[in-house]
């Protein structure tokens, strides 16, 4: 079975080896797979999808780098250049081509984007490595353009007074319709009022519109996020659990802190009595607890001197874990201090985005806590990386009961400690 590396070796990364009529390796790989099924690593992809890609190729023969279909479900094939080593181009094509060929044979991959059959607005990304290894769903996200197309098609069905099945082949069940309506409300494509007037009298949608609106109705803003005590509570959640606060927990501990004179340290000491703390640290040594705290706060293990110093104070009772956590936070400098600032800011964004009952319900158990921990663990002093993570906050929240790693990996991240 021929791989991407084989085609780059034969044709060059952009087809430069094939002469004036350059044949891009993706194009040649696709043609070979259609002619001889199973002969290339594209064989792992859906056959009908490949046939759609061939139609795109026939309509756009000059475009071999990215083959995209605007039809539903959306499909695209492209070479991923993100992992290759940088090269300073000086105008000389010979070393540049050699560099690109060598790097793509070692590190290049094929990216395949597809929509679900009945939900094309949910977009999946698969990758095929240079050696033919397939990784499914490295990213799952919402395709806003496809979502708008599907939604406008459903609106047209209503306007025509026709049966849904006859006029919209995408939306084929009440479950799919409700999922689409929730996404439309979530991303502000339409208002609840207009949606209700458009769908409310439609027999097929009976109950679906109300259910979607109820799930996506915005909850009142959490005043606790702006309370002076919230900063300490958020840092406590970060140090102890490595995750953003849930809305109920933030509200409870901020209110409790204010009722007892503003001593957040006393409140955070109670975190050690929680089931979550026991499940994470129940059989851990003092050194393991201190090291976990460093990982949560700084994305690194504790240095030997700090590990021994803080562990000793924890074991002797000179410091509670809450005292220790705030001492470490307050002593942080340089990149460590910046990492804490960014993680606290990200935690505020996360908790603030839990603004519908559906999202609050999603963040309610050990699985969701683990997924939130994976997301927050990747924030650092690097502003560019952090902005990429903030951009997928809503997608991460929507997958809290599943697996957020495909979303994170799709953004170029590898979850650290979890």
PDB file of C-alpha atoms in Angstrom, residues 223-224 227 229-230 233 248-262 267:
ATOM      1  CA  UNK A 223     -22.327  37.803  40.131  1.00  0.00           C
ATOM      2  CA  UNK A 224     -19.833  35.658  42.034  1.00  0.00           C
ATOM      3  CA  UNK A 227     -16.905  39.227  43.621  1.00  0.00           C
ATOM      4  CA  UNK A 229     -13.454  36.681  46.881  1.00  0.00           C
ATOM      5  CA  UNK A 230     -13.757  34.852  43.546  1.00  0.00           C
ATOM      6  CA  UNK A 233     -11.661  30.561  45.171  1.00  0.00           C
ATOM      7  CA  UNK A 248     -22.681  25.951  41.999  1.00  0.00           C
ATOM      8  CA  UNK A 249     -19.307  25.493  43.695  1.00  0.00           C
ATOM      9  CA  UNK A 250     -18.151  29.018  42.924  1.00  0.00           C
ATOM     10  CA  UNK A 251     -21.399  30.484  44.222  1.00  0.00           C
ATOM     11  CA  UNK A 252     -21.312  28.411  47.419  1.00  0.00           C
ATOM     12  CA  UNK A 253     -17.684  29.113  48.347  1.00  0.00           C
ATOM     13  CA  UNK A 254     -17.755  32.811  47.478  1.00  0.00           C
ATOM     14  CA  UNK A 255     -20.897  33.297  49.561  1.00  0.00           C
ATOM     15  CA  UNK A 256     -19.408  31.262  52.422  1.00  0.00           C
ATOM     16  CA  UNK A 257     -16.198  33.295  52.317  1.00  0.00           C
ATOM     17  CA  UNK A 258     -18.113  36.549  52.540  1.00  0.00           C
ATOM     18  CA  UNK A 259     -20.263  35.267  55.403  1.00  0.00           C
ATOM     19  CA  UNK A 260     -17.154  34.407  57.447  1.00  0.00           C
ATOM     20  CA  UNK A 261     -15.325  37.683  57.036  1.00  0.00           C
ATOM     21  CA  UNK A 262     -13.522  37.099  53.738  1.00  0.00           C
ATOM     22  CA  UNK A 267     -12.893  27.941  53.084  1.00  0.00           C
TER      23      UNK A 267
END
